[in-house]
Short mmCIF file of C-alpha atoms in Angstrom, two decimals:
data_model
loop_
_atom_site.label_atom_id
_atom_site.label_comp_id
_atom_site.label_asym_id
_atom_site.label_seq_id
_atom_site.Cartn_x
_atom_site.Cartn_y
_atom_site.Cartn_z
CA MET A 1339 -38.33 30.86 -89.60
CA THR A 1340 -40.34 33.40 -91.55
CA THR A 1341 -42.25 32.32 -94.64
CA THR A 1342 -44.33 35.13 -96.12
CA GLN A 1343 -47.25 34.72 -98.47
CA ALA A 1344 -49.70 37.27 -99.79
CA VAL A 1345 -53.36 36.75 -98.97
CA GLU A 1346 -55.62 36.10 -101.93
CA GLY A 1347 -57.65 39.16 -102.76
CA SER A 1348 -55.21 41.63 -101.18
CA ALA A 1349 -54.71 43.49 -104.45
CA ALA A 1350 -58.37 44.38 -104.90
CA PRO A 1351 -60.54 45.66 -102.03
CA GLN A 1352 -63.68 43.65 -101.41
CA SER A 1353 -66.78 45.28 -100.01
CA GLY A 1354 -68.66 42.09 -99.24
CA GLY A 1355 -67.91 39.90 -96.26
CA ALA A 1356 -70.48 37.15 -96.72
CA GLY A 1357 -69.31 33.88 -95.19
CA ARG A 1358 -66.29 35.47 -93.55
CA THR A 1359 -65.70 35.32 -89.79
CA VAL A 1360 -63.02 36.91 -87.61
CA PHE A 1361 -62.19 35.56 -84.15
CA LEU A 1362 -61.62 38.39 -81.66
CA LEU A 1363 -59.61 37.95 -78.46
CA ALA A 1364 -59.21 40.84 -76.01
CA HIS A 1365 -57.71 41.55 -72.59
CA THR A 1366 -61.05 42.47 -71.02
CA GLY A 1367 -59.28 43.62 -67.85
CA ARG A 1368 -58.03 46.66 -69.75
CA PRO A 1369 -60.59 49.42 -70.40
CA ALA A 1370 -58.66 50.32 -73.56
CA ALA A 1371 -59.08 46.76 -74.84
CA VAL A 1372 -62.82 46.79 -74.19
CA ARG A 1373 -63.24 50.04 -76.10
CA SER A 1374 -60.97 48.84 -78.90
CA ALA A 1375 -62.92 45.58 -79.17
CA GLU A 1376 -66.17 47.54 -79.49
CA LEU A 1377 -64.74 49.62 -82.36
CA VAL A 1378 -63.36 46.57 -84.18
CA VAL A 1379 -66.63 44.64 -83.84
CA GLN A 1380 -68.65 47.58 -85.15
CA GLY A 1381 -66.33 48.04 -88.14
CA LEU A 1382 -66.38 44.36 -89.09
CA LEU A 1383 -70.13 43.95 -88.73
CA ARG A 1384 -70.75 47.04 -90.88
CA SER A 1385 -68.75 45.34 -93.62
CA GLY A 1386 -70.74 42.13 -93.36
CA ILE A 1387 -67.99 40.15 -91.63
CA GLY A 1388 -69.04 37.89 -88.78
CA VAL A 1389 -67.34 38.10 -85.38
CA ARG A 1390 -66.68 35.28 -82.93
CA VAL A 1391 -65.61 35.78 -79.29
CA LEU A 1392 -65.08 33.60 -76.23
CA ALA A 1393 -68.20 33.29 -74.10
CA GLU A 1394 -66.15 34.02 -70.98
CA GLU A 1395 -65.11 37.40 -72.44
CA ALA A 1396 -68.49 38.28 -73.94
CA THR A 1397 -69.95 39.32 -70.57
CA ASP A 1398 -67.27 42.04 -70.27
CA LEU A 1399 -67.68 43.37 -73.81
CA PRO A 1400 -70.48 45.55 -75.22
CA LEU A 1401 -71.44 43.18 -78.04
CA PRO A 1402 -74.49 43.22 -80.33
CA ASP A 1403 -76.54 40.04 -80.78
CA PRO A 1404 -75.03 38.94 -84.13
CA VAL A 1405 -71.66 38.24 -82.45
CA GLU A 1406 -71.06 34.49 -82.07
CA ARG A 1407 -70.09 33.22 -78.60
CA VAL A 1408 -68.03 30.04 -78.21
CA GLU A 1409 -66.48 28.15 -75.32
CA SER A 1410 -62.77 28.53 -74.61
CA GLU A 1411 -61.46 25.39 -76.30
CA PRO A 1412 -58.27 24.90 -78.39
CA CYS A 1413 -60.37 24.67 -81.56
CA ALA A 1414 -62.36 27.86 -80.83
CA ALA A 1415 -60.96 29.70 -83.87
CA GLU A 1416 -61.46 26.91 -86.40
CA GLY A 1417 -63.21 28.04 -89.55
CA CYS A 1418 -62.29 31.69 -89.04
CA GLU A 1419 -60.34 33.73 -91.56
CA LEU A 1420 -58.30 35.64 -89.01
CA LEU A 1421 -57.64 35.90 -85.28
CA VAL A 1422 -57.43 39.52 -84.08
CA VAL A 1423 -55.87 39.97 -80.63
CA LEU A 1424 -56.18 43.17 -78.60
CA GLY A 1425 -53.81 43.39 -75.63
CA GLY A 1426 -50.23 43.10 -74.47
CA ASP A 1427 -47.65 40.34 -74.89
CA GLY A 1428 -49.48 37.98 -72.54
CA THR A 1429 -52.74 38.26 -74.49
CA LEU A 1430 -50.88 37.77 -77.77
CA LEU A 1431 -49.29 34.58 -76.45
CA ARG A 1432 -52.74 33.39 -75.33
CA GLY A 1433 -53.97 34.05 -78.84
CA ALA A 1434 -51.07 32.02 -80.22
CA ASP A 1435 -52.58 28.93 -78.54
CA PHE A 1436 -55.74 29.27 -80.63
CA ALA A 1437 -53.83 30.30 -83.77
CA ARG A 1438 -51.51 27.27 -83.65
CA THR A 1439 -54.31 24.76 -83.08
CA SER A 1440 -56.55 26.11 -85.83
CA GLY A 1441 -53.90 27.27 -88.32
CA VAL A 1442 -55.63 30.67 -88.42
CA PRO A 1443 -53.30 33.70 -88.89
CA MET A 1444 -53.06 35.97 -85.84
CA LEU A 1445 -53.10 39.77 -86.12
CA GLY A 1446 -52.00 41.49 -82.92
CA VAL A 1447 -52.92 45.03 -81.86
CA ASN A 1448 -50.59 46.13 -79.07
CA LEU A 1449 -52.23 47.69 -76.02
CA GLY A 1450 -49.30 46.88 -73.73
CA ARG A 1451 -45.70 48.05 -73.45
CA VAL A 1452 -43.50 46.42 -76.10
CA GLY A 1453 -45.61 43.96 -78.08
CA PHE A 1454 -43.04 42.46 -80.47
CA LEU A 1455 -45.65 40.03 -81.77
CA ALA A 1456 -48.11 42.83 -82.48
CA GLU A 1457 -48.49 44.31 -85.93
CA ALA A 1458 -50.42 47.45 -85.03
CA GLU A 1459 -50.91 49.93 -82.20
CA ARG A 1460 -54.11 51.24 -80.63
CA ASP A 1461 -54.17 54.31 -82.91
CA ASP A 1462 -54.24 52.01 -85.98
CA LEU A 1463 -57.63 50.41 -85.30
CA ASP A 1464 -59.36 51.98 -88.31
CA LYS A 1465 -56.52 50.81 -90.53
CA VAL A 1466 -56.66 47.32 -89.02
CA VAL A 1467 -60.37 46.97 -89.76
CA ASP A 1468 -59.90 48.27 -93.30
CA ARG A 1469 -57.03 45.86 -93.99
CA VAL A 1470 -59.05 42.93 -92.65
CA VAL A 1471 -62.09 43.86 -94.74
CA THR A 1472 -60.03 44.20 -97.94
CA ARG A 1473 -57.74 41.27 -97.08
CA SER A 1474 -54.76 43.61 -97.44
CA TYR A 1475 -52.28 41.68 -95.34
CA GLU A 1476 -49.62 39.04 -95.72
CA VAL A 1477 -49.10 35.90 -93.67
CA GLU A 1478 -45.80 34.61 -92.35
CA GLU A 1479 -44.98 31.47 -90.40
CA ARG A 1480 -42.98 31.54 -87.18
CA MET A 1481 -41.04 28.61 -85.79
CA THR A 1482 -42.29 27.02 -82.56
CA LEU A 1483 -40.82 24.59 -80.04
CA ASP A 1484 -41.97 21.10 -79.11
CA VAL A 1485 -41.08 20.34 -75.51
CA LEU A 1486 -41.11 17.09 -73.56
CA VAL A 1487 -40.14 16.14 -70.04
CA ARG A 1488 -38.67 12.77 -69.12
CA ASN A 1489 -38.41 11.31 -65.64
CA ASN A 1490 -36.65 8.00 -65.15
CA GLY A 1491 -36.64 7.62 -68.93
CA ALA A 1492 -40.41 7.91 -69.35
CA VAL A 1493 -42.13 10.89 -71.01
CA VAL A 1494 -44.23 12.51 -68.29
CA HIS A 1495 -45.21 15.80 -69.95
CA THR A 1496 -45.37 17.39 -73.41
CA ASP A 1497 -45.91 21.04 -74.33
CA TRP A 1498 -45.05 23.67 -76.92
CA ALA A 1499 -43.89 27.30 -77.05
CA LEU A 1500 -43.71 30.17 -79.51
CA ASN A 1501 -41.14 32.23 -77.62
CA GLU A 1502 -39.31 29.99 -75.19
CA ALA A 1503 -39.23 27.01 -72.86
CA SER A 1504 -37.36 27.87 -69.66
CA VAL A 1505 -36.07 25.54 -66.97
CA GLU A 1506 -35.91 27.56 -63.76
CA LYS A 1507 -35.19 27.13 -60.08
CA ALA A 1508 -38.27 26.84 -57.88
CA ALA A 1509 -36.74 28.25 -54.69
CA ARG A 1510 -35.26 31.74 -54.62
CA GLU A 1511 -32.61 30.86 -52.03
CA ARG A 1512 -31.19 27.80 -53.86
CA MET A 1513 -29.42 27.48 -57.20
CA LEU A 1514 -30.55 24.93 -59.74
CA GLU A 1515 -27.78 22.54 -60.84
CA VAL A 1516 -28.13 21.49 -64.48
CA VAL A 1517 -26.22 19.92 -67.36
CA THR A 1518 -26.96 21.28 -70.83
CA GLU A 1519 -26.80 19.13 -73.96
CA VAL A 1520 -26.93 19.69 -77.72
CA ASP A 1521 -27.59 16.83 -80.14
CA GLY A 1522 -26.94 14.13 -77.58
CA ARG A 1523 -23.61 15.53 -76.36
CA PRO A 1524 -23.03 17.34 -73.04
CA VAL A 1525 -21.98 21.00 -73.23
CA SER A 1526 -21.66 22.34 -69.69
CA ARG A 1527 -22.67 21.77 -66.08
CA PHE A 1528 -23.42 24.77 -63.87
CA GLY A 1529 -25.55 26.11 -61.08
CA GLY A 1530 -27.70 29.16 -61.54
CA ASP A 1531 -31.25 30.36 -62.00
CA GLY A 1532 -31.91 28.15 -65.01
CA VAL A 1533 -31.77 27.95 -68.82
CA VAL A 1534 -33.89 29.47 -71.58
CA CYS A 1535 -34.40 27.57 -74.85
CA ALA A 1536 -35.86 29.96 -77.41
CA THR A 1537 -36.89 30.49 -81.01
CA PRO A 1538 -35.75 33.50 -83.06
CA THR A 1539 -39.17 35.02 -82.28
CA GLY A 1540 -38.43 34.56 -78.58
CA SER A 1541 -34.95 36.07 -78.83
CA THR A 1542 -36.44 39.49 -77.97
CA ALA A 1543 -38.36 38.12 -74.95
CA TYR A 1544 -37.00 36.23 -71.92
CA ALA A 1545 -33.84 35.14 -73.74
CA PHE A 1546 -33.03 38.80 -74.42
CA SER A 1547 -33.42 39.68 -70.73
CA ALA A 1548 -31.09 36.78 -69.84
CA GLY A 1549 -28.36 38.19 -72.09
CA GLY A 1550 -29.00 36.25 -75.27
CA PRO A 1551 -28.53 37.59 -78.80
CA VAL A 1552 -31.26 39.15 -80.91
CA VAL A 1553 -31.94 36.82 -83.85
CA TRP A 1554 -33.78 38.00 -86.96
CA PRO A 1555 -37.05 36.06 -87.43
CA GLU A 1556 -36.09 34.73 -90.86
CA VAL A 1557 -33.02 33.01 -89.39
CA GLU A 1558 -33.67 29.33 -88.75
CA ALA A 1559 -32.04 28.52 -85.41
CA LEU A 1560 -32.58 27.50 -81.81
CA LEU A 1561 -31.15 29.39 -78.83
CA MET A 1562 -29.94 28.17 -75.44
CA VAL A 1563 -29.31 30.95 -72.90
CA PRO A 1564 -28.18 30.34 -69.28
CA ILE A 1565 -29.84 32.47 -66.59
CA SER A 1566 -27.44 33.96 -64.00
CA ALA A 1567 -25.07 30.99 -64.21
CA HIS A 1568 -22.13 30.51 -61.85
CA ALA A 1569 -19.69 29.06 -64.37
CA LEU A 1570 -16.66 29.95 -66.47
CA PHE A 1571 -18.39 28.73 -69.63
CA ALA A 1572 -22.10 29.34 -69.63
CA LYS A 1573 -22.58 31.44 -72.73
CA PRO A 1574 -25.59 31.81 -75.02
CA LEU A 1575 -25.58 29.24 -77.83
CA VAL A 1576 -27.17 29.45 -81.28
CA THR A 1577 -27.67 26.03 -82.84
CA SER A 1578 -29.08 24.45 -85.97
CA PRO A 1579 -32.90 24.39 -86.27
CA THR A 1580 -32.65 20.60 -86.49
CA SER A 1581 -30.74 20.33 -83.21
CA VAL A 1582 -32.23 18.80 -80.09
CA LEU A 1583 -31.53 20.80 -76.93
CA ALA A 1584 -31.71 19.18 -73.52
CA VAL A 1585 -31.46 20.38 -69.94
CA GLU A 1586 -30.99 17.80 -67.19
CA VAL A 1587 -31.82 18.74 -63.60
CA GLN A 1588 -29.16 17.08 -61.46
CA PRO A 1589 -30.21 14.40 -58.94
CA LYS A 1590 -28.95 16.17 -55.80
CA THR A 1591 -30.42 19.60 -56.48
CA PRO A 1592 -33.76 21.16 -55.51
CA HIS A 1593 -36.58 20.59 -57.96
CA GLY A 1594 -37.08 23.03 -60.80
CA VAL A 1595 -39.95 24.36 -62.89
CA LEU A 1596 -40.54 24.24 -66.65
CA TRP A 1597 -42.30 27.32 -68.06
CA CYS A 1598 -43.56 27.48 -71.64
CA ASP A 1599 -44.01 31.06 -72.87
CA GLY A 1600 -44.35 32.12 -69.23
CA ARG A 1601 -47.94 30.83 -69.31
CA ARG A 1602 -47.89 27.11 -68.59
CA SER A 1603 -45.72 25.44 -65.96
CA VAL A 1604 -44.94 21.98 -64.63
CA GLU A 1605 -42.71 20.94 -61.72
CA LEU A 1606 -39.42 19.25 -62.55
CA PRO A 1607 -38.24 16.79 -59.90
CA ALA A 1608 -34.54 16.29 -59.34
CA GLY A 1609 -33.24 14.07 -62.16
CA ALA A 1610 -35.81 15.26 -64.70
CA ARG A 1611 -34.77 15.88 -68.30
CA VAL A 1612 -36.29 18.50 -70.61
CA GLU A 1613 -35.87 18.08 -74.38
CA VAL A 1614 -36.58 20.91 -76.82
CA ARG A 1615 -36.74 20.66 -80.60
CA ARG A 1616 -38.21 22.58 -83.51
CA GLY A 1617 -42.00 22.44 -83.37
CA ALA A 1618 -43.91 20.45 -85.95
CA VAL A 1619 -46.63 23.13 -86.17
CA PRO A 1620 -45.75 26.81 -86.75
CA VAL A 1621 -47.75 29.86 -85.72
CA ARG A 1622 -49.00 32.05 -88.58
CA LEU A 1623 -48.85 35.83 -88.14
CA ALA A 1624 -50.71 38.37 -90.28
CA ARG A 1625 -48.58 41.34 -91.30
CA LEU A 1626 -49.81 44.76 -92.40
CA HIS A 1627 -46.44 46.43 -92.89
CA HIS A 1628 -43.34 45.73 -94.95
CA ALA A 1629 -41.02 47.39 -92.44
CA SER A 1630 -37.80 45.49 -91.82
CA PHE A 1631 -37.15 43.75 -88.53
CA THR A 1632 -34.33 46.23 -87.97
CA ASP A 1633 -36.81 49.11 -88.01
CA ARG A 1634 -39.15 47.18 -85.72
CA LEU A 1635 -36.29 46.52 -83.29
CA VAL A 1636 -35.32 50.20 -83.19
CA ALA A 1637 -38.93 51.32 -82.69
CA LYS A 1638 -39.89 48.77 -80.04
CA PHE A 1639 -36.79 49.33 -77.90
CA ALA A 1640 -36.54 53.07 -78.69
CA LEU A 1641 -32.91 52.58 -79.73
CA PRO A 1642 -30.83 55.74 -80.27
CA VAL A 1643 -29.96 56.09 -83.96
CA ALA A 1644 -29.37 59.85 -84.17
CA GLY A 1645 -26.32 60.60 -86.30
CA TRP A 1646 -26.86 57.74 -88.76
CA ARG A 1647 -26.14 58.98 -92.30
CA GLY A 1648 -26.86 55.80 -94.23
CA ALA A 1649 -24.82 53.92 -96.78
CA PRO A 1650 -23.25 56.04 -99.53
CA HIS A 1651 -25.10 56.01 -102.83
#
C-alpha cells in the first residue's frame, strides 16, 4: 500500500530549524557512509537543525559536540522529524525498525548496489540536505507484515517485516517439506528450499530472486512465493491484503528457519506453523521525487528500453 501526503511547509522554504531534530543512521563500516554522514551533519547543523545518532555509531563518525547521542533502543528516533539512512539495503532495513516503532518517516540515501528503498544516491547529498531543511518531501506509507509462529497450538514467537518473512530449510543437504495455506484452506504440499511471504515493497527483494512477480507499491496485496520447490503446482500466488498466509513445517522433516527481512531469525521445529498477515503498523517513507515506480524499476535494474517510441499522441 502506498498512501502519499505532502509535508506541511514543503511549498515555502524555511531557513530556521529551531526545535527540529533529524535522526541519522549510517553504515559506519563503509568509508563512503562515514564521509556522507559528516557532510549531512554539517549541512543540517548549519541550518539550525539538531542531529541525533546512535552512541554505538558515534565513535566511528567525526561528529561535533552538538550532536545528540542515544542508546540503540526501538524508540531511539522518537520525537525526531525525519530518519535519514546512509547505506545499502541492509542498513535501510535496520532503519525501518526505528521508523516503524517511532512513526518517523525514513529517507534513504543509497550507498550500496540496488537500494530499492532508497530515495537518493550518494551524489544527491546536497539536494537531500536542502530538501530536509525546506521540508520539500512527501511521505508515503508502505504495508508491513505481522508474523507469528505456533508450536503445538501455542504462539511461541512474534515478529514483523517490511519486505518478507521467509520459511527456509536449515540444512543445505535436506529439503524442507511444507504445506502452504491461504485463509484457512490448504493450497499445496511440496518439498524445497522454503517459501517467501512478501509485501509489494518486498516483491523486488527475495521474492523477486525466487521467481515472484514485481508488484507496484500502490497495489494492496500479499505474495507467497515457493523457493526451488519440487512440485507440479508450486507457483507464486498474489492474494488479498486481508488474507492470512500460513506455512506449516511437516512433522517428519528437518527443522526450518524463519527469517524476517533477512535480519532476524528463529528456528522452526518440525510441526511448527508460521502465520503471516498484513501488519497493523506501516513504515513511512519520505520521497523527494515524483518519478513513477516504472521508471524506478528500469533505473534500479538497468532494464533495456532502447527502441521505445512511446504511446501515440
